[in-house]
Amino acid sequence: MGAYSIGVDLGGTNLRVAAIDSDGRVLDRFSGSADYSAGPESVVSAIAQVIHQVRSRVSLSGLRGVGIGVPGFIDIDAGVVVEAANLPGFQDFPVRDEIQKLLGTPIILENDANAAALGEMWMGAGKDVRDLILITLGTGIGGGIVVDGKVLHGFLGMAGEIGHMTVFPDGNPCGCGNHGCLEKHASATAIAAMGRMMHFGNDVTAKKVYELALEGNERAKSIYESVGRALGIGLANLINLFNFPLYILSGGPLPAWQLFAPTMFEEVRRRSFTFGRNGTRIERAVLGADAGLFGAAYLPFQQRIYRETSASVG
Amino acid sequence: MGAYSIGVDLGGTNLRVAAIDSDGRVLDRFSGSADYSAGPESVVSAIAQVIHQVRSRVSLSGLRGVGIGVPGFIDIDAGVVVEAANLPGFQDFPVRDEIQKLLGTPIILENDANAAALGEMWMGAGKDVRDLILITLGTGIGGGIVVDGKVLHGFLGMAGEIGHMTVFPDGNPCGCGNHGCLEKHASATAIAAMGRMMHFGNDVTAKKVYELALEGNERAKSIYESVGRALGIGLANLINLFNFPLYILSGGPLPAWQLFAPTMFEEVRRRSFTFGRNGTRIERAVLGADAGLFGAAYLPFQQRIYRETSASVG
């Protein structure tokens, strides 16, 4: 039994855990739910228990560490969740130290979208690159920026807010205070909102708009063209700023790729003169919901590499 | 006499050279012009001659290397200018190797805006940070992104094209093929173009618009408000993506700061919820035209640090 790590994906309701070895093989998995109403101490204790079980099943000695993907802003150095709208009670709670205390194993926290970006680099669409940007289309739009194999955090862990890039300065109002944020024009929520404006009914979902578009409904198709336009403006900005080889899209609206991709690429070609010159790729994520789990599991391996490097420097 | 390096700032018509020690003290300076009509070989030979003279005056033994800032896309690894509209004959010319051959000293090429960003970090407005973005307002808008003390190059050296970020999707047409590029709404050229639209005359300059605004001319003031709006949208995007502590503006229109900054900050506050939360700074550059010279001179010191680090790893 060689070295392995444990990745944890802490969702708003789900708790998913996997033991993964350094070659990316999944050795064990757990999938359950987390009861946030019981308070953070109780959730943390449940996480520790699951990790303990997985570890007992796989190997007690080979565990390199535990990575946890959390949907919120993380103070990486302090190991604290600074803000997490979907994790009631977790704000300013010392998640890392509490779990570390219970398990005696190094714990690394990371924002879930950043973890997903790392996961796609390690075992997904970005296996051949060290620089990529992941854009996750969901209720909102999140993302992760990986520079030279490492997550770009910024000085308070708030980098990668791709969903709040302005794509239409006078566009739809956003809860953040801005108008025309990318996520107000290209998220699943935005697709449903446009569906309501197109009189598809008050309970219309992005999936329903997708089905209508597949059936040839012109208004539904125009919604996805509009999504492609917004994504294209955002992607062209990213390409002009970063000149990375790879940009990955993930999330619920991905099956509608053929509906939004043509206008998306049209916008990107028009708005980024670097795009066509060097084989820049815009692709679909391949790990789906597992990306965050893989990325979380990669964190302890990555930190270990750093430690070995800095150890031999000193 | 301790270690020093030589920085070269190769402009469209100017050639500026400085010998700078590792504490940022300027030991010697040269300022002249370059005659591009004579071909790249002749320009390169003139550069080598100036460097040789400076070196003779300062110290033959202490020179660590030469950094050269070039207004164009650089293939860093190859040491070749891939594209430089303002340096006729330099495309695909092996600048680095040719000068290296003449001098027998390590030469490092860098894009001039990237060099200026490094210079501001080393000895200018960013002395206290390792992550910053410089935006240079001139004929166009250029920029340099510094991550953890190093220039972000992207995979073909084309990162940092801040001037071609889309700020108004249906805005002014740009030579790059896009509409609404930042540089079409906030460069000195854009200010002059808006001045012509406001009927200030066909030969109006950005400086003239500035003087009119200072005199209280409402149309001239509205031009600078519009510049502030475009800069604010662009800066908010950068802040949301990078979460860096510092963004620096430089270039000719900088004296008009008080005319464009209020609307710029208004836009940034509205469009970036991270801006106000962590003391993000947007400031004026302090090194002026010397930023590129300092940054170019910093390159050999920076590479030396890397070499020493990697040497002790291996």
XYZ file of C-alpha atoms in Angstrom:
628
model
C 0.000 0.000 0.000
C 1.622 3.239 -1.188
C 0.947 6.828 -0.289
C -2.576 8.192 -0.589
C -4.559 11.194 0.492
C -8.184 11.865 1.346
C -10.236 14.456 -0.477
C -13.396 15.916 1.056
C -16.033 17.802 -0.908
C -18.196 19.728 1.527
C -21.338 20.894 -0.266
C -24.365 22.768 0.983
C -26.057 19.450 1.823
C -23.677 16.761 0.604
C -20.568 15.353 2.148
C -18.377 13.357 -0.227
C -15.085 11.776 0.684
C -12.586 9.759 -1.362
C -9.237 8.139 -0.700
C -7.058 8.634 -3.780
C -3.492 7.467 -4.396
C -0.724 9.542 -5.945
C -1.537 8.160 -9.400
C -5.133 9.366 -9.115
C -6.675 5.936 -8.426
C -9.750 6.071 -6.187
C -9.193 3.558 -3.365
C -12.354 4.215 -1.383
C -15.369 6.471 -1.453
C -18.038 7.764 0.878
C -21.090 9.785 -0.045
C -23.544 11.125 2.526
C -25.164 14.274 3.775
C -24.172 16.881 6.319
C -26.655 18.287 8.846
C -25.728 21.934 9.227
C -28.584 22.644 11.614
C -26.649 20.762 14.282
C -23.854 23.366 14.240
C -20.306 23.343 12.888
C -18.861 21.272 15.755
C -21.244 18.451 14.933
C -20.532 18.644 11.174
C -16.783 18.686 11.800
C -17.074 15.679 14.069
C -19.097 13.822 11.394
C -16.427 14.636 8.791
C -13.686 13.409 11.095
C -15.599 10.189 11.689
C -16.012 9.495 7.966
C -12.326 10.241 7.327
C -11.416 7.916 10.180
C -13.534 5.114 8.681
C -12.100 5.566 5.188
C -8.603 5.597 6.609
C -9.256 2.396 8.587
C -10.462 0.666 5.432
C -7.590 1.832 3.195
C -4.430 2.030 5.301
C -3.547 3.570 8.622
C 0.053 4.332 7.692
C -0.026 5.598 4.087
C -2.178 8.722 4.588
C -0.325 11.857 3.453
C -3.014 14.295 4.537
C -6.566 15.465 3.981
C -7.742 18.186 1.600
C -11.164 19.760 2.061
C -13.002 21.746 -0.597
C -15.378 24.283 0.935
C -17.929 26.481 -0.890
C -16.784 29.827 0.478
C -13.859 32.173 1.017
C -11.030 30.537 2.910
C -8.237 32.131 4.873
C -5.704 29.509 3.777
C -3.023 30.404 6.313
C -5.436 30.432 9.252
C -7.420 27.403 8.004
C -10.632 29.297 8.625
C -13.775 29.727 6.531
C -14.051 33.507 6.214
C -17.420 33.430 4.506
C -19.692 30.631 3.275
C -23.305 31.564 2.557
C -24.252 27.886 2.119
C -22.595 26.621 5.288
C -24.520 28.198 8.176
C -22.458 28.572 11.330
C -19.114 28.039 9.619
C -18.097 31.668 9.352
C -14.848 32.237 11.267
C -14.999 28.658 12.542
C -11.510 27.076 12.756
C -12.422 24.078 10.563
C -8.854 22.985 9.874
C -7.613 22.983 13.456
C -10.754 21.304 14.802
C -10.539 18.391 12.338
C -6.771 18.196 12.732
C -7.255 17.879 16.489
C -9.708 15.022 16.002
C -7.571 13.126 13.477
C -3.936 14.044 14.084
C -3.424 14.391 10.313
C -2.465 17.485 8.305
C -5.589 19.175 6.897
C -5.621 21.669 4.021
C -8.672 23.801 3.216
C -9.383 25.159 -0.229
C -12.265 26.907 -1.942
C -14.336 24.300 -3.822
C -14.030 25.917 -7.257
C -10.268 26.238 -6.811
C -10.141 22.577 -5.791
C -12.109 21.635 -8.915
C -9.635 23.573 -11.094
C -6.734 21.694 -9.474
C -8.597 18.397 -9.922
C -9.089 19.011 -13.651
C -5.385 19.812 -13.934
C -4.312 16.721 -12.037
C -6.616 14.085 -13.539
C -9.003 15.827 -15.936
C -9.063 18.015 -19.037
C -5.830 19.795 -18.044
C -3.482 16.859 -17.474
C -1.051 18.238 -20.052
C -0.817 21.827 -18.736
C 0.263 23.712 -15.605
C -1.742 26.885 -16.288
C -5.509 26.843 -16.695
C -8.730 28.516 -15.700
C -11.864 26.598 -14.747
C -15.268 28.277 -15.037
C -18.114 26.514 -13.233
C -21.618 27.322 -14.434
C -24.180 26.675 -11.711
C -26.511 28.699 -9.530
C -23.820 31.326 -9.843
C -20.555 31.231 -11.764
C -17.401 30.364 -9.898
C -13.950 29.578 -11.017
C -10.416 28.721 -10.222
C -7.191 30.063 -11.708
C -4.158 27.768 -11.662
C -0.774 29.396 -12.338
C 2.218 27.098 -12.732
C 0.374 24.267 -11.010
C -0.769 26.316 -8.022
C -4.065 28.028 -7.223
C -3.959 31.819 -7.557
C -5.392 32.991 -4.242
C -4.817 36.724 -4.210
C -4.069 38.426 -0.952
C -7.253 37.456 0.839
C -8.143 34.262 -0.998
C -10.687 36.099 -3.138
C -9.062 35.722 -6.558
C -10.905 33.909 -9.341
C -14.244 35.695 -8.969
C -14.872 35.099 -12.658
C -18.641 35.192 -12.216
C -18.455 38.832 -11.216
C -16.509 40.029 -14.227
C -18.517 42.770 -15.945
C -19.529 41.580 -19.411
C -22.369 44.062 -20.036
C -21.790 47.346 -18.114
C -25.523 48.131 -18.145
C -26.631 44.513 -17.847
C -28.679 42.647 -15.257
C -28.322 43.745 -11.632
C -26.332 41.382 -9.405
C -26.549 40.801 -5.666
C -22.912 41.926 -5.419
C -23.919 45.502 -6.289
C -22.717 45.411 -9.903
C -24.656 45.329 -13.163
C -23.907 42.888 -15.965
C -21.853 40.319 -14.040
C -21.053 37.233 -16.119
C -23.101 35.077 -13.747
C -26.187 37.217 -14.336
C -25.961 36.375 -18.055
C -24.595 32.847 -18.261
C -25.325 30.815 -15.090
C -28.075 28.196 -14.842
C -29.979 30.755 -12.759
C -29.594 33.351 -15.527
C -30.842 30.838 -18.130
C -33.951 30.152 -16.043
C -34.485 33.899 -15.508
C -34.274 34.509 -19.261
C -36.737 31.624 -19.720
C -39.205 33.407 -17.456
C -38.744 36.618 -19.425
C -39.479 34.619 -22.593
C -42.796 33.514 -20.996
C -41.848 29.851 -20.568
C -43.558 29.947 -17.173
C -42.562 31.042 -13.696
C -41.176 27.662 -12.689
C -39.073 27.147 -15.819
C -35.582 25.718 -15.225
C -32.356 25.896 -17.250
C -32.915 22.227 -18.106
C -36.388 22.963 -19.446
C -35.030 25.837 -21.582
C -32.398 23.399 -22.868
C -35.072 20.845 -23.827
C -37.145 23.526 -25.571
C -34.079 24.649 -27.519
C -33.335 21.064 -28.550
C -36.918 20.830 -29.855
C -36.146 23.849 -32.041
C -37.867 26.590 -30.029
C -36.319 29.795 -31.393
C -36.702 31.821 -28.200
C -35.033 29.071 -26.181
C -32.234 28.862 -28.738
C -31.730 32.630 -28.540
C -31.262 32.323 -24.767
C -28.325 29.984 -25.284
C -26.896 32.271 -27.952
C -27.032 35.068 -25.418
C -25.264 32.815 -22.892
C -22.583 32.097 -25.488
C -22.123 35.812 -26.102
C -21.620 36.557 -22.395
C -19.239 33.614 -21.964
C -17.325 34.674 -25.076
C -16.789 38.207 -23.762
C -15.620 36.835 -20.422
C -13.348 34.209 -21.968
C -11.785 36.720 -24.386
C -10.946 38.930 -21.398
C -9.340 35.995 -19.606
C -7.353 34.994 -22.702
C -6.131 38.577 -23.239
C -5.059 38.835 -19.600
C -3.602 35.383 -18.920
C -2.614 33.893 -22.309
C -3.054 30.433 -20.762
C -3.226 27.352 -23.002
C -6.499 26.040 -21.540
C -9.869 27.299 -20.299
C -12.350 24.701 -19.024
C -16.106 25.008 -18.592
C -18.021 22.813 -16.151
C -21.410 22.624 -14.499
C -25.066 21.866 -15.163
C -25.512 23.777 -18.458
C -22.617 21.872 -20.097
C -24.854 19.460 -22.090
C -26.095 22.581 -23.920
C -22.547 23.129 -25.268
C -23.640 22.815 -28.920
C -26.275 25.494 -28.290
C -23.998 28.146 -26.763
C -20.529 27.234 -28.075
C -20.886 28.668 -31.616
C -21.675 32.210 -30.417
C -19.135 31.805 -27.603
C -16.316 31.018 -30.034
C -17.496 33.738 -32.418
C -17.172 36.322 -29.617
C -13.819 34.965 -28.445
C -12.345 35.086 -31.959
C -13.561 38.639 -32.421
C -12.449 39.922 -29.026
C -9.106 38.212 -28.500
C -6.443 38.509 -31.176
C -4.213 36.142 -29.218
C -6.834 33.361 -29.188
C -6.338 32.053 -32.698
C -2.584 32.539 -32.830
C -1.374 29.925 -30.446
C -3.815 27.066 -30.185
C -5.634 28.323 -27.090
C -8.132 25.637 -26.059
C -11.605 26.144 -24.594
C -12.926 22.762 -23.523
C -15.463 20.931 -21.419
C -14.454 19.611 -18.005
C -14.207 15.820 -17.867
C -14.373 14.978 -14.154
C -17.860 16.363 -13.514
C -18.792 16.505 -9.833
C -15.616 14.581 -8.952
C -13.294 17.439 -9.929
C -13.462 19.023 -6.478
C -12.868 15.672 -4.806
C -9.768 15.006 -6.910
C -8.493 18.538 -6.380
C -8.989 18.296 -2.615
C -7.102 14.992 -2.582
C -4.312 16.544 -4.654
C -3.651 19.279 -2.086
C -1.667 17.136 0.398
C 0.452 15.694 -2.443
C 1.110 19.190 -3.755
C 2.097 20.508 -0.338
C 4.337 17.503 0.180
C 6.160 18.314 -3.069
C 6.699 21.872 -1.830
C 7.973 20.678 1.518
C 10.440 18.306 -0.091
C 11.633 21.090 -2.382
C 12.035 23.667 0.358
C 13.620 21.095 2.660
C 16.412 20.481 0.177
C 16.868 24.227 -0.323
C 17.350 24.906 3.404
C 32.345 48.230 -6.346
C 29.627 45.629 -5.754
C 27.349 43.828 -8.167
C 25.339 45.836 -10.674
C 23.337 45.260 -13.804
C 22.538 47.270 -16.903
C 18.997 48.061 -17.949
C 18.132 49.028 -21.524
C 14.881 50.693 -22.553
C 14.469 50.327 -26.293
C 11.742 52.688 -27.470
C 10.429 53.473 -30.933
C 13.026 56.235 -31.287
C 14.842 56.408 -27.947
C 17.568 54.275 -26.524
C 18.076 54.623 -22.785
C 20.590 52.700 -20.748
C 21.387 52.716 -17.024
C 23.776 50.861 -14.757
C 21.977 50.133 -11.478
C 23.279 48.354 -8.400
C 21.392 45.739 -6.392
C 20.074 48.415 -4.019
C 18.540 50.324 -6.938
C 21.154 53.081 -7.057
C 21.765 54.467 -10.551
C 25.529 54.368 -11.174
C 25.567 55.625 -14.748
C 23.137 56.658 -17.449
C 23.002 57.047 -21.199
C 20.224 58.557 -23.263
C 20.261 58.683 -27.045
C 18.326 57.681 -30.100
C 18.219 54.564 -32.230
C 18.180 54.676 -36.010
C 15.927 51.838 -37.107
C 16.242 52.675 -40.784
C 19.769 51.241 -40.662
C 18.433 47.756 -39.887
C 18.403 45.613 -36.723
C 22.086 44.589 -36.983
C 23.119 48.231 -36.845
C 20.764 49.013 -33.917
C 22.003 45.972 -32.010
C 25.592 46.983 -32.594
C 24.831 50.522 -31.330
C 23.210 49.071 -28.200
C 26.205 46.832 -27.590
C 28.538 49.791 -27.972
C 26.618 51.891 -25.426
C 26.518 48.990 -22.965
C 30.243 48.515 -23.448
C 30.902 52.188 -22.688
C 28.701 52.185 -19.588
C 30.397 49.030 -18.380
C 33.850 50.531 -18.905
C 32.885 53.566 -16.857
C 31.288 51.642 -13.973
C 33.181 48.380 -13.509
C 34.309 45.607 -15.792
C 34.002 42.875 -13.188
C 30.771 43.581 -11.280
C 28.270 43.289 -14.165
C 25.670 40.613 -13.449
C 23.914 40.865 -16.786
C 21.876 43.081 -19.072
C 18.084 43.355 -19.214
C 16.425 44.883 -22.273
C 12.835 46.152 -22.361
C 11.364 45.951 -25.865
C 8.004 47.342 -27.063
C 6.622 44.110 -28.537
C 5.896 40.433 -27.961
C 8.958 38.515 -26.845
C 9.650 34.816 -27.029
C 11.489 34.785 -23.718
C 13.040 31.340 -24.100
C 14.299 32.029 -27.620
C 15.304 35.633 -26.862
C 13.534 36.740 -30.011
C 11.178 39.640 -30.728
C 8.101 37.886 -32.122
C 6.328 41.084 -33.028
C 7.107 44.776 -32.547
C 5.131 47.224 -34.665
C 7.362 50.128 -33.577
C 10.688 48.400 -34.217
C 10.879 47.886 -37.989
C 13.030 44.929 -38.999
C 13.142 43.386 -35.523
C 10.488 40.723 -36.081
C 12.019 37.265 -35.573
C 15.451 38.867 -35.186
C 17.571 37.061 -32.538
C 18.230 40.221 -30.492
C 19.424 38.413 -27.384
C 21.967 36.150 -29.035
C 23.327 38.895 -31.275
C 23.991 41.271 -28.359
C 25.263 38.428 -26.196
C 27.747 37.545 -28.923
C 29.024 41.124 -29.054
C 29.333 41.542 -25.272
C 29.866 38.111 -23.754
C 27.386 38.945 -20.998
C 24.021 37.264 -20.200
C 21.187 39.199 -21.860
C 17.505 38.950 -20.868
C 14.724 40.360 -23.039
C 11.378 41.439 -21.648
C 8.338 43.279 -22.955
C 8.641 46.961 -21.985
C 5.338 47.140 -20.060
C 6.260 43.990 -18.135
C 9.651 45.530 -17.366
C 7.935 48.700 -16.120
C 5.693 46.608 -13.816
C 8.782 44.874 -12.388
C 10.511 48.239 -11.999
C 7.616 49.686 -10.005
C 7.687 46.578 -7.797
C 11.434 46.766 -7.240
C 11.904 50.501 -6.661
C 8.576 52.231 -7.185
C 4.977 52.245 -5.959
C 5.010 48.506 -5.266
C 8.101 48.157 -3.072
C 6.010 46.570 -0.312
C 4.214 43.919 -2.427
C 5.036 40.899 -4.602
C 1.778 40.901 -6.605
C 0.702 43.877 -8.668
C -0.667 44.970 -12.006
C 0.643 48.007 -13.882
C -1.558 49.725 -16.465
C 0.253 52.126 -18.810
C -1.907 54.741 -20.509
C -0.315 55.988 -23.715
C -0.971 55.772 -27.440
C -2.493 52.425 -26.534
C -2.899 50.784 -23.142
C -0.365 48.205 -22.090
C 0.309 46.509 -18.862
C 2.244 44.038 -16.855
C 1.047 41.469 -14.337
C 3.467 40.459 -11.589
C 2.612 37.297 -9.620
C 4.752 36.485 -6.607
C 7.515 38.756 -7.860
C 7.617 37.341 -11.383
C 6.088 38.550 -14.650
C 3.085 36.508 -15.796
C 3.967 35.671 -19.401
C 1.366 33.163 -20.472
C 2.300 30.439 -22.866
C 3.419 32.681 -25.718
C 4.444 35.789 -23.800
C 1.157 37.486 -24.641
C -0.349 37.775 -21.163
C -1.176 41.201 -19.740
C -3.024 42.564 -22.779
C -5.034 44.769 -20.438
C -5.694 47.356 -23.148
C -7.722 44.833 -25.109
C -10.056 43.886 -22.301
C -13.636 44.507 -23.427
C -15.160 47.233 -21.263
C -18.051 48.218 -23.562
C -19.143 45.254 -25.763
C -20.613 47.619 -28.368
C -17.987 50.321 -27.892
C -15.437 51.880 -30.228
C -13.889 49.625 -32.884
C -10.277 48.596 -32.256
C -7.561 47.653 -34.723
C -7.410 44.253 -33.017
C -10.853 43.350 -34.409
C -12.761 43.872 -31.171
C -15.180 46.623 -30.143
C -14.963 48.454 -26.827
C -11.375 47.611 -25.872
C -10.204 49.510 -22.795
C -7.573 51.311 -24.873
C -10.241 52.647 -27.231
C -11.897 54.354 -24.240
C -9.089 55.364 -21.892
C -5.764 55.825 -23.719
C -4.296 59.221 -24.627
C -5.318 58.433 -28.215
C -8.907 57.789 -27.087
C -8.958 61.072 -25.143
C -7.843 62.976 -28.259
C -10.432 61.109 -30.383
C -13.192 62.050 -27.930
C -11.882 65.631 -28.073
C -12.375 65.631 -31.844
C -15.898 64.270 -31.422
C -16.555 67.109 -28.969
C -15.471 69.583 -31.701
C -12.259 70.735 -30.018
C -10.592 70.657 -33.452
C -8.986 68.009 -35.589
C -5.535 68.445 -34.093
C -6.638 68.363 -30.454
C -4.386 66.322 -28.122
C -5.072 64.590 -24.809
C -3.004 67.333 -23.171
C -5.203 70.027 -24.725
C -8.365 68.247 -23.523
C -6.750 68.132 -20.075
C -6.065 71.880 -20.119
C -9.627 72.610 -21.259
C -10.984 70.441 -18.444
C -8.800 72.265 -15.911
C -10.273 75.541 -17.176
C -13.714 74.157 -16.363
C -14.871 73.172 -19.855
C -17.772 70.767 -19.185
C -17.354 68.722 -22.379
C -13.654 68.232 -21.648
C -14.479 67.219 -18.057
C -17.036 64.697 -19.325
C -14.324 63.087 -21.481
C -12.233 62.392 -18.379
C -15.302 61.078 -16.551
C -15.809 58.672 -19.416
C -12.150 57.642 -19.162
C -12.639 57.026 -15.448
C -15.676 54.873 -16.160
C -13.784 52.682 -18.637
C -10.779 52.377 -16.307
C -13.096 51.552 -13.407
C -14.776 48.712 -15.296
C -11.381 47.319 -16.308
C -9.884 47.660 -12.833
C -12.913 46.039 -11.171
C -12.479 43.059 -13.505
C -8.806 42.806 -12.596
C -9.555 43.050 -8.875
C -12.273 40.383 -9.100
C -9.940 38.050 -10.988
C -6.610 38.611 -9.218
C -7.405 39.978 -5.734
C -3.972 41.618 -5.749
C -3.122 44.282 -3.149
C -1.985 46.890 -5.695
C -2.904 48.242 -9.138
C -0.739 51.028 -10.560
C -1.540 53.488 -13.337
C 1.167 55.192 -15.355
C 1.593 57.200 -18.538
C 0.902 60.576 -20.089
C -2.694 61.107 -18.868
C -1.654 60.620 -15.213
C -1.615 64.371 -14.359
C -5.373 64.266 -15.080
C -5.812 61.850 -12.141
C -8.121 64.226 -10.242
C -10.325 64.487 -13.341
C -10.832 60.740 -13.955
C -10.183 59.152 -10.546
C -13.554 59.996 -8.912
C -15.621 58.154 -11.570
C -12.963 55.426 -11.732
C -13.254 54.696 -8.007
C -17.060 54.984 -8.175
C -17.137 52.248 -10.856
C -14.620 50.058 -9.021
C -16.573 50.235 -5.757
C -19.807 49.354 -7.545
C -18.367 46.540 -9.650
C -15.995 44.803 -7.248
C -17.306 43.665 -3.878
C -13.800 42.577 -2.896
C -12.313 46.040 -3.505
C -13.431 47.720 -0.311
C -13.008 44.707 1.948
C -9.289 44.324 2.081
C -7.570 47.607 1.479
C -6.972 47.106 -2.258
C -4.897 50.049 -3.498
C -5.145 51.790 -6.863
C -2.252 54.240 -7.130
C -0.154 56.319 -9.452
C 3.206 55.014 -10.644
C 6.172 56.849 -9.132
C 9.084 56.023 -11.444
C 7.664 57.620 -14.579
C 9.640 56.827 -17.724
C 12.368 55.195 -15.598
C 10.150 52.267 -14.559
C 11.098 50.215 -17.616
C 14.776 50.986 -17.115
C 14.668 49.838 -13.485
C 12.660 46.741 -14.389
C 15.083 45.813 -17.172
C 18.006 46.229 -14.766
C 16.182 44.080 -12.183
C 15.913 41.091 -14.550
C 19.531 39.853 -14.184
C 19.290 40.152 -10.375
C 16.012 38.241 -10.411
C 17.411 35.476 -12.588
C 20.452 35.269 -10.364
C 18.186 34.685 -7.350
C 16.465 31.873 -9.248
C 19.766 30.305 -10.248
C 21.018 30.364 -6.679
C 17.787 28.806 -5.459
C 17.680 26.068 -8.062
C 21.392 25.429 -7.626
C 20.911 24.624 -3.948
C 17.935 22.398 -4.779
C 19.937 20.312 -7.246
